[in-house]
Structure formats: structure tokens, C-alpha cells
Coordinates of C-alpha atoms in Angstrom, one line a residue:
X1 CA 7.8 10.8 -1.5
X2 CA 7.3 13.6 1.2
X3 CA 4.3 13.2 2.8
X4 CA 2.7 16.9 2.5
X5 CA 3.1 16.3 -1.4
X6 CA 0.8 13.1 -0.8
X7 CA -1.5 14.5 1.8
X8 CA -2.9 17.1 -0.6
X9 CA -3.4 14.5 -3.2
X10 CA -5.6 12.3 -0.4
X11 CA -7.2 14.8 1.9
X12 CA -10.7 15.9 0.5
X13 CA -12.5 19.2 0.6
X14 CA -9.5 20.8 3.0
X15 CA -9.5 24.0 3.9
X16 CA -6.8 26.7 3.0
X17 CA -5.4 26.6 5.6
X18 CA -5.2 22.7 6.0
X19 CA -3.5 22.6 2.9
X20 CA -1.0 25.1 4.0
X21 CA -0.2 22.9 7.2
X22 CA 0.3 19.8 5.1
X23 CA 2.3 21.1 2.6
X24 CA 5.2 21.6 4.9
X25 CA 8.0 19.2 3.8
X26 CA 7.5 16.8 6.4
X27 CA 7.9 13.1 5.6
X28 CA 6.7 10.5 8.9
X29 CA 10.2 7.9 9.5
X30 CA 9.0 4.1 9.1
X31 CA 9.6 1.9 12.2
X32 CA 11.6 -0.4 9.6
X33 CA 12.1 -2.9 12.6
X34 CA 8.4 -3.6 13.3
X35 CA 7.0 -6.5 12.8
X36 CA 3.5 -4.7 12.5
X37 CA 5.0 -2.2 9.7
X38 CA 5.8 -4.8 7.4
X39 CA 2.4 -6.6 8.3
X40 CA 1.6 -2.9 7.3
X41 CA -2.0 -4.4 4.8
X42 CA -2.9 -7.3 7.2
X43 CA -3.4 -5.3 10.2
X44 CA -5.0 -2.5 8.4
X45 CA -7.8 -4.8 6.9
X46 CA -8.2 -7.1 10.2
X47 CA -9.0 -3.8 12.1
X48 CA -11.1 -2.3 9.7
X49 CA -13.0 -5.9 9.2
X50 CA -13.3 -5.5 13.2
X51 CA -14.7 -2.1 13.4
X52 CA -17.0 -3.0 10.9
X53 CA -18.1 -5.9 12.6
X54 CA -18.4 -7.9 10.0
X55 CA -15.7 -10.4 8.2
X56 CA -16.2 -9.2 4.5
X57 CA -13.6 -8.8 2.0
X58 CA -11.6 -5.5 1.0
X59 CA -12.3 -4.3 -1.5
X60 CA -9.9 -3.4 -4.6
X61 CA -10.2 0.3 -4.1
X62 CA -9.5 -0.2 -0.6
X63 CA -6.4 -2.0 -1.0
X64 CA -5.1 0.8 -3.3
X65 CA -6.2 3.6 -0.5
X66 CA -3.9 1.5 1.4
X67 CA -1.3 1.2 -1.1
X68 CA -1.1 5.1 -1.0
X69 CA -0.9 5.2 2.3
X70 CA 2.1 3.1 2.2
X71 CA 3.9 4.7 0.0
X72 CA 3.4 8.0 1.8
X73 CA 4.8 7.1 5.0
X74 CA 1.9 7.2 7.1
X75 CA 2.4 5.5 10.3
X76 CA 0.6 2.2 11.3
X77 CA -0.8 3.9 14.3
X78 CA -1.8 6.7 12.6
X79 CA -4.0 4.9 10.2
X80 CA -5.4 2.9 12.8
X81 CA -6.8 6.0 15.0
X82 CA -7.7 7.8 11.9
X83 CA -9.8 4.4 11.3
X84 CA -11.3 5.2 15.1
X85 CA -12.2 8.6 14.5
X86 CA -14.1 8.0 11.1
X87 CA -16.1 5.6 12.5
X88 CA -16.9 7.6 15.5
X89 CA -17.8 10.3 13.1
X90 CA -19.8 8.4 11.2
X91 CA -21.8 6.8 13.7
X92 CA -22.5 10.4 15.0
X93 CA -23.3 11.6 11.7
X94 CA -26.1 8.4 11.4
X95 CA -27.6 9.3 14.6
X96 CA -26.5 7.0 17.5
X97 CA -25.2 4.7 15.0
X98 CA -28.4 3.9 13.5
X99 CA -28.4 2.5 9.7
X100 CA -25.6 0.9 7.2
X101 CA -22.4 0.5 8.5
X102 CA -19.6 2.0 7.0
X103 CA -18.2 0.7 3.8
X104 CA -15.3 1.6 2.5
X105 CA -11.6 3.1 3.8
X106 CA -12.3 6.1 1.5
X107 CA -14.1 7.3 4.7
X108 CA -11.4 7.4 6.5
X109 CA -8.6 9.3 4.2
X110 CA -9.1 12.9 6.2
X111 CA -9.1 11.4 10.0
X112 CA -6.0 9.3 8.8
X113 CA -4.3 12.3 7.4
X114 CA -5.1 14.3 10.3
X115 CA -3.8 12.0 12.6
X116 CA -0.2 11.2 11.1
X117 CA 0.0 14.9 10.8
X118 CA -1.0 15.3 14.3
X119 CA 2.3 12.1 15.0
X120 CA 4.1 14.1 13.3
X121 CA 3.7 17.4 14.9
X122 CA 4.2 15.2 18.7
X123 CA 7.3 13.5 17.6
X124 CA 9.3 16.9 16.3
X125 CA 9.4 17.5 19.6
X126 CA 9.9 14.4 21.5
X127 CA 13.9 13.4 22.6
X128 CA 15.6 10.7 20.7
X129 CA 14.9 7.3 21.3
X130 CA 17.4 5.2 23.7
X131 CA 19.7 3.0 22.0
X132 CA 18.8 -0.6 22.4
X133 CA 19.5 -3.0 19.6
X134 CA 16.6 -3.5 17.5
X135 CA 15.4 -7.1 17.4
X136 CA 15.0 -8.0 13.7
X137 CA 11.3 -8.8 12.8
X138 CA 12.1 -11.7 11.0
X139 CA 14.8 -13.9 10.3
X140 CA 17.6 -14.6 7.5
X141 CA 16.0 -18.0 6.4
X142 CA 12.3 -16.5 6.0
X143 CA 13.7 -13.9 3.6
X144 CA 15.2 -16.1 1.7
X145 CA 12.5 -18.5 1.7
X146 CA 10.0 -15.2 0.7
X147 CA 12.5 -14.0 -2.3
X148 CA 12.5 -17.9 -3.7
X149 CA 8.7 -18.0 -3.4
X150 CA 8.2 -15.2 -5.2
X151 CA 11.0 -15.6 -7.7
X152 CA 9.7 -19.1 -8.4
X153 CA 6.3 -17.6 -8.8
X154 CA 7.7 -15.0 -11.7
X155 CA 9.3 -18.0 -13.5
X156 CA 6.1 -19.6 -13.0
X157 CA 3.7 -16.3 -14.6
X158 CA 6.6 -16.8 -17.5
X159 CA 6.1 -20.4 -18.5
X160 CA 2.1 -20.5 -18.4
X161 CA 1.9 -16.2 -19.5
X162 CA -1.1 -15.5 -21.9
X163 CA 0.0 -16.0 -25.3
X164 CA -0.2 -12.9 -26.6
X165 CA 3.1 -11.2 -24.5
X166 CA 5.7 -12.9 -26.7
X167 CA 8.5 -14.8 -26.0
X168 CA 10.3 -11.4 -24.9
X169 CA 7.9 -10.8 -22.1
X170 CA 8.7 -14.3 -21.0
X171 CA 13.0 -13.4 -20.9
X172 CA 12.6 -10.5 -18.7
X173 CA 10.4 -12.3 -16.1
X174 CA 13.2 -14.9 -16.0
X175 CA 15.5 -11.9 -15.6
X176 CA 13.4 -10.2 -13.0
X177 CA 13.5 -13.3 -10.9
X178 CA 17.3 -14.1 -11.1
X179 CA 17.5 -10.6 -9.5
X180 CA 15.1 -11.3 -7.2
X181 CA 17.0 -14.8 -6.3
X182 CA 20.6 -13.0 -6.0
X183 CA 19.8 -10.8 -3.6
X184 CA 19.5 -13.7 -1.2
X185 CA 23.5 -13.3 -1.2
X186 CA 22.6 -9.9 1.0
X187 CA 21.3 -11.8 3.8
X188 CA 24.2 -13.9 4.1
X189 CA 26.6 -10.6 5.1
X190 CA 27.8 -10.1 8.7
X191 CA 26.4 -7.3 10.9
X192 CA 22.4 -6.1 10.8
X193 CA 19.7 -6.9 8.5
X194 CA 19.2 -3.4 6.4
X195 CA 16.1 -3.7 5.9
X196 CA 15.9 -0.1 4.5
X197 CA 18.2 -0.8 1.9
X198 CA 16.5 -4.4 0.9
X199 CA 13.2 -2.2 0.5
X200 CA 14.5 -0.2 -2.0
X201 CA 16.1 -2.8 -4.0
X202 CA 12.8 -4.5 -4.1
X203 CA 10.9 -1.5 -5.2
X204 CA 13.4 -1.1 -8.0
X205 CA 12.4 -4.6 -9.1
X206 CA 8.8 -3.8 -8.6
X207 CA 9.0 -0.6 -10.9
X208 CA 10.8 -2.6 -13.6
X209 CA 7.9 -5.6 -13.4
X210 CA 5.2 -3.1 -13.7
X211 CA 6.8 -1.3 -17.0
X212 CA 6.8 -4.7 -18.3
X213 CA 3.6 -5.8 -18.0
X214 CA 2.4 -2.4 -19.0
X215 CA 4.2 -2.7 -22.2
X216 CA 2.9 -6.2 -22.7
X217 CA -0.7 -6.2 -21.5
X218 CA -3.1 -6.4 -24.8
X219 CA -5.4 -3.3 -24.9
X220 CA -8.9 -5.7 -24.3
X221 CA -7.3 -6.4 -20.7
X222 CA -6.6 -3.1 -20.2
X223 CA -9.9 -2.0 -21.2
X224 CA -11.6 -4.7 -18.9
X225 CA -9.6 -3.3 -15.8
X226 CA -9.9 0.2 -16.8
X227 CA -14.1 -0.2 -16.8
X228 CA -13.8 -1.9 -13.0
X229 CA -11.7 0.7 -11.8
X230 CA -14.6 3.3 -13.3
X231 CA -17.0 1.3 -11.7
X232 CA -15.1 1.2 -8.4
X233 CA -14.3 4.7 -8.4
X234 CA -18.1 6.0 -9.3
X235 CA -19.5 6.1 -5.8
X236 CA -16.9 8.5 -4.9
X237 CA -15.9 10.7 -7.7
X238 CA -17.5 13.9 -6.5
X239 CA -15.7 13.8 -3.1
X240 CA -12.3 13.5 -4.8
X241 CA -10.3 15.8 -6.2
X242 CA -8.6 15.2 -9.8
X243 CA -5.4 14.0 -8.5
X244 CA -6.5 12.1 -5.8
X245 CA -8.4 9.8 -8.2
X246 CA -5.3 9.2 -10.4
X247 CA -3.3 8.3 -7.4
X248 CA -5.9 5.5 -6.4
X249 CA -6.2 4.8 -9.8
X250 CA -2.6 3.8 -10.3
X251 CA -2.0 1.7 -7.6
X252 CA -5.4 -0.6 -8.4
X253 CA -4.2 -0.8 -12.1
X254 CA -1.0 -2.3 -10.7
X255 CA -2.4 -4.2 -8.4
X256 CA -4.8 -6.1 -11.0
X257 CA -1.7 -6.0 -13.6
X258 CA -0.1 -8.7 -11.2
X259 CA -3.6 -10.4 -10.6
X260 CA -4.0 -11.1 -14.6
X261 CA -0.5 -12.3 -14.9
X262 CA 0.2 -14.6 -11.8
X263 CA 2.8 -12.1 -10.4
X264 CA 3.6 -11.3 -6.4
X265 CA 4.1 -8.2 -5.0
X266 CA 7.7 -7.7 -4.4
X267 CA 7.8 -5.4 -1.1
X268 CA 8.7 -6.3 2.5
X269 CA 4.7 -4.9 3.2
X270 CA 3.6 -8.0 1.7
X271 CA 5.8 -10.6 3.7
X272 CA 3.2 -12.8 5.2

């Protein structure tokens, strides 16, 4: 997904010519051999509990915003100074940082725009990095120990699955997770981890548990979700532009989809 495409879904009240700078088809490279990267939710929510000073949980809007972020690209870094300058914003805007802290990463969607844009912008210029071999940020045997988890865990969610999916429901969970298991047989191939490639055969997977459980999910559940992600959204509907809100709104109906079934998450992001 280019990343201008996503930045004027996300950025709010933007000017003209904002919009014009970040629609340029520009798309920010992922450091696939981080460590940090692929910690990519964890360390987002451990600085923004830190800046808030205050060990609460995320909320389920906020791990969509996240979610979006992801799957546009934006750097680590970038999120985590566009974190710095909405809190040094906002304690300008509350006088000396007087009053209730900030509450939510919907703050912060413009300064973290703004600052991957800004990473961006530095790095078209910069020389190519030197060529040292990338240490892999984790080894053969923890992948294979996370695709079994998780595999286990969808065979799982199929045995004990609310009544009403059907017995078909139940077969393609099963089939999901013999996927998931056979692509342990990629680890065991000579040369370098691809890590790139592994990604994108996970998000396939992903794309084809969501269309099931959409298919299958009974229309009361979907209701119940549909009223908490109204409720979560309220507070911030008049700051948001049309397609921002379904953006956010998709990624918390997924995430809750897996919550009501038992399922994992599926992407390297979520290797913990």
C-alpha cells in the first residue's frame, strides 16, 4: 500500500498543500531485519504507556491506529517522534502541561505522519547503506516454535468454535493451520531467512482467516462489535474524515473477529 494513499486517509484537517506533498507515490522501506520492527506494537504501546506516565492499557482503537500504521509502512522511529511531538504539543496547548494527560494515539496521527514524511524526504537523499550481513532477529527454531503455536491455537478455536459456524467453518480452520504448519519446511532451506517473503505468505493466510470468520460470524456478534466500535469511535468522529474512520474501523473489526473466536494474529509484528 503506498504510503501517500494512506497518509490522506490518516492525516486530519490537512491543508492543500499537505495533501499534495503526501500524495506523492512514496512508500517508507521496512527495516525487515529489526528486531524492534517486528516488536513493531510492543514498543509502540510501552512508549506511549511511558509518555503518559501511567501503566494503563491500550485501548482497542488504539491498537487499530496502530494497525494502520503498520500496514502503511511507517517507520518505528517515525511513530515514535511523532509520539514526542504530540505530546509536546499537547502539553503546550494545556498550558505548561496543566490538566488530563493525553489519552489516546488518535492524537498523535498528524505528528506521526509528518515525521515519516519528513524520514522519507532525509533518506531520498542519503547514500546507500554499507554492505554488512544482516544479523537475523530471530532464529529458525523460534519461528517454528511461533507457526506451531499459532497453528495449534487455530485447531484449537476449531474444536471448541461457537456452535453456530458449522462444521464447515471448523474444516477450513484445520486447513488454515496445516498451511500455517507447512511453511515450517521454509525455514529449513539453506542461505538467509527471507523474512520479506514469509511476511507475505502470512498475510495471505491472514486475509483468508478473516473472510472466514466474516462469512461465519452470526449477525448478533457482529452487531455487538459493531455498537463498541461506535462507541469507541464517538469521541473522535468530528476530527476524522470519512475514510479515515473506515480504515480504523476495519482493522478493530478484525481485531475483535479473532478475540470472539480464539484466533492469533498471523504476522511476524506479533512475534513476541
Amino acid at each position: 500500500m503506498e504510503f501517500g494513499a494512506v497518509a490522506g486517509v490518516l492525516a486530519v484537517d490537512k491543508n492543500d498543500k499537505q495533501k499534495q506533498e503526501t500524495d506523492r507515490s512514496v512508500c517508507p522501506t521496512k527495516d525487515m531485519d529489526s528486531w524492534n520492527y517486528f516488536n513493531y506494537f510492543t514498543e509502540i504501546e510501552d512508549y506511549f504507556w511511558k509518555k503518559r506516565g501511567a501503566h494503563l492499557l491500550v485501548s482497542p482503537l488504539d491498537w487499530a491506529i496502530m494497525e494502520t500504521w503498520q500496514k502503511a509502512g511507517v517507520p518505528l522511529d517515525a511513530v515514535l517522534k511523532g509520539i514526542d511531538r504530540a505530546f509536546e504539543s499537547y502539553q503546550r496547548s494545556r498550558r505548561g502541561g496543566a490538566g488530563k494527560a493525553l489519552k489516546s494515539l488518535a492524537y498523535c496521527t498528524d505528528a506521526v505522519l509528518d515525521a515519516a514524511q519528513e524520514q522519507l524526504e532525509a533518506a531520498a537523499g542519503s547514500p546507500p547503506k554499507n554492505g554488512k550481513a544482516a544479523k537475523e532477529p530471530f532464529s529458525r527454531e523460534e519461528l517454528k516454535a511461533f507457526f506451531a503455536k499459532n497453528a495449534a491455537q487455530i485447531v484449537g478455536a476449531a474444536a471448541k468454535g461457537p456452535a453456530n459456524t458449522g462444521t464447515g467453518c471448523a474444516e477450513r480452520l484445520r486447513e488454515i493451520a496445516e498451511l500455517l504448519s507447512g511453511m515450517a519446511v521454509l525455514l529449513d532451506a539453506p542461505g538467509a531467512l527471507d523474512l520479506e517473503d514469509l511476511e507475505r505468505r502470512l498475510t495471505i493466510l491472514d486475509d483468508k482467516l478473516q473472510a472466514l470468520l466474516m462469512s461465519a460470524v452470526s449477525e448478533e456478534t457482529m452487531l455487538k462489535i459493531r455498537r463498541e466500535i461506535d462507541g469507541q469511535l464517538a469521541a473522535y468522529r468530528r476530527k476524522m474524515k470519512a475514510e479515515q474512520i473506515a480504515l480504523v474501523e476495519k482493522q478493530y473489526l478484525q481485531k475483535r473477529l479473532l478475540q470472539e473466536f480464539g484466533l492469533p494474529r498471523l504476522s511476524l509484528y506479533y512475534f513476541s
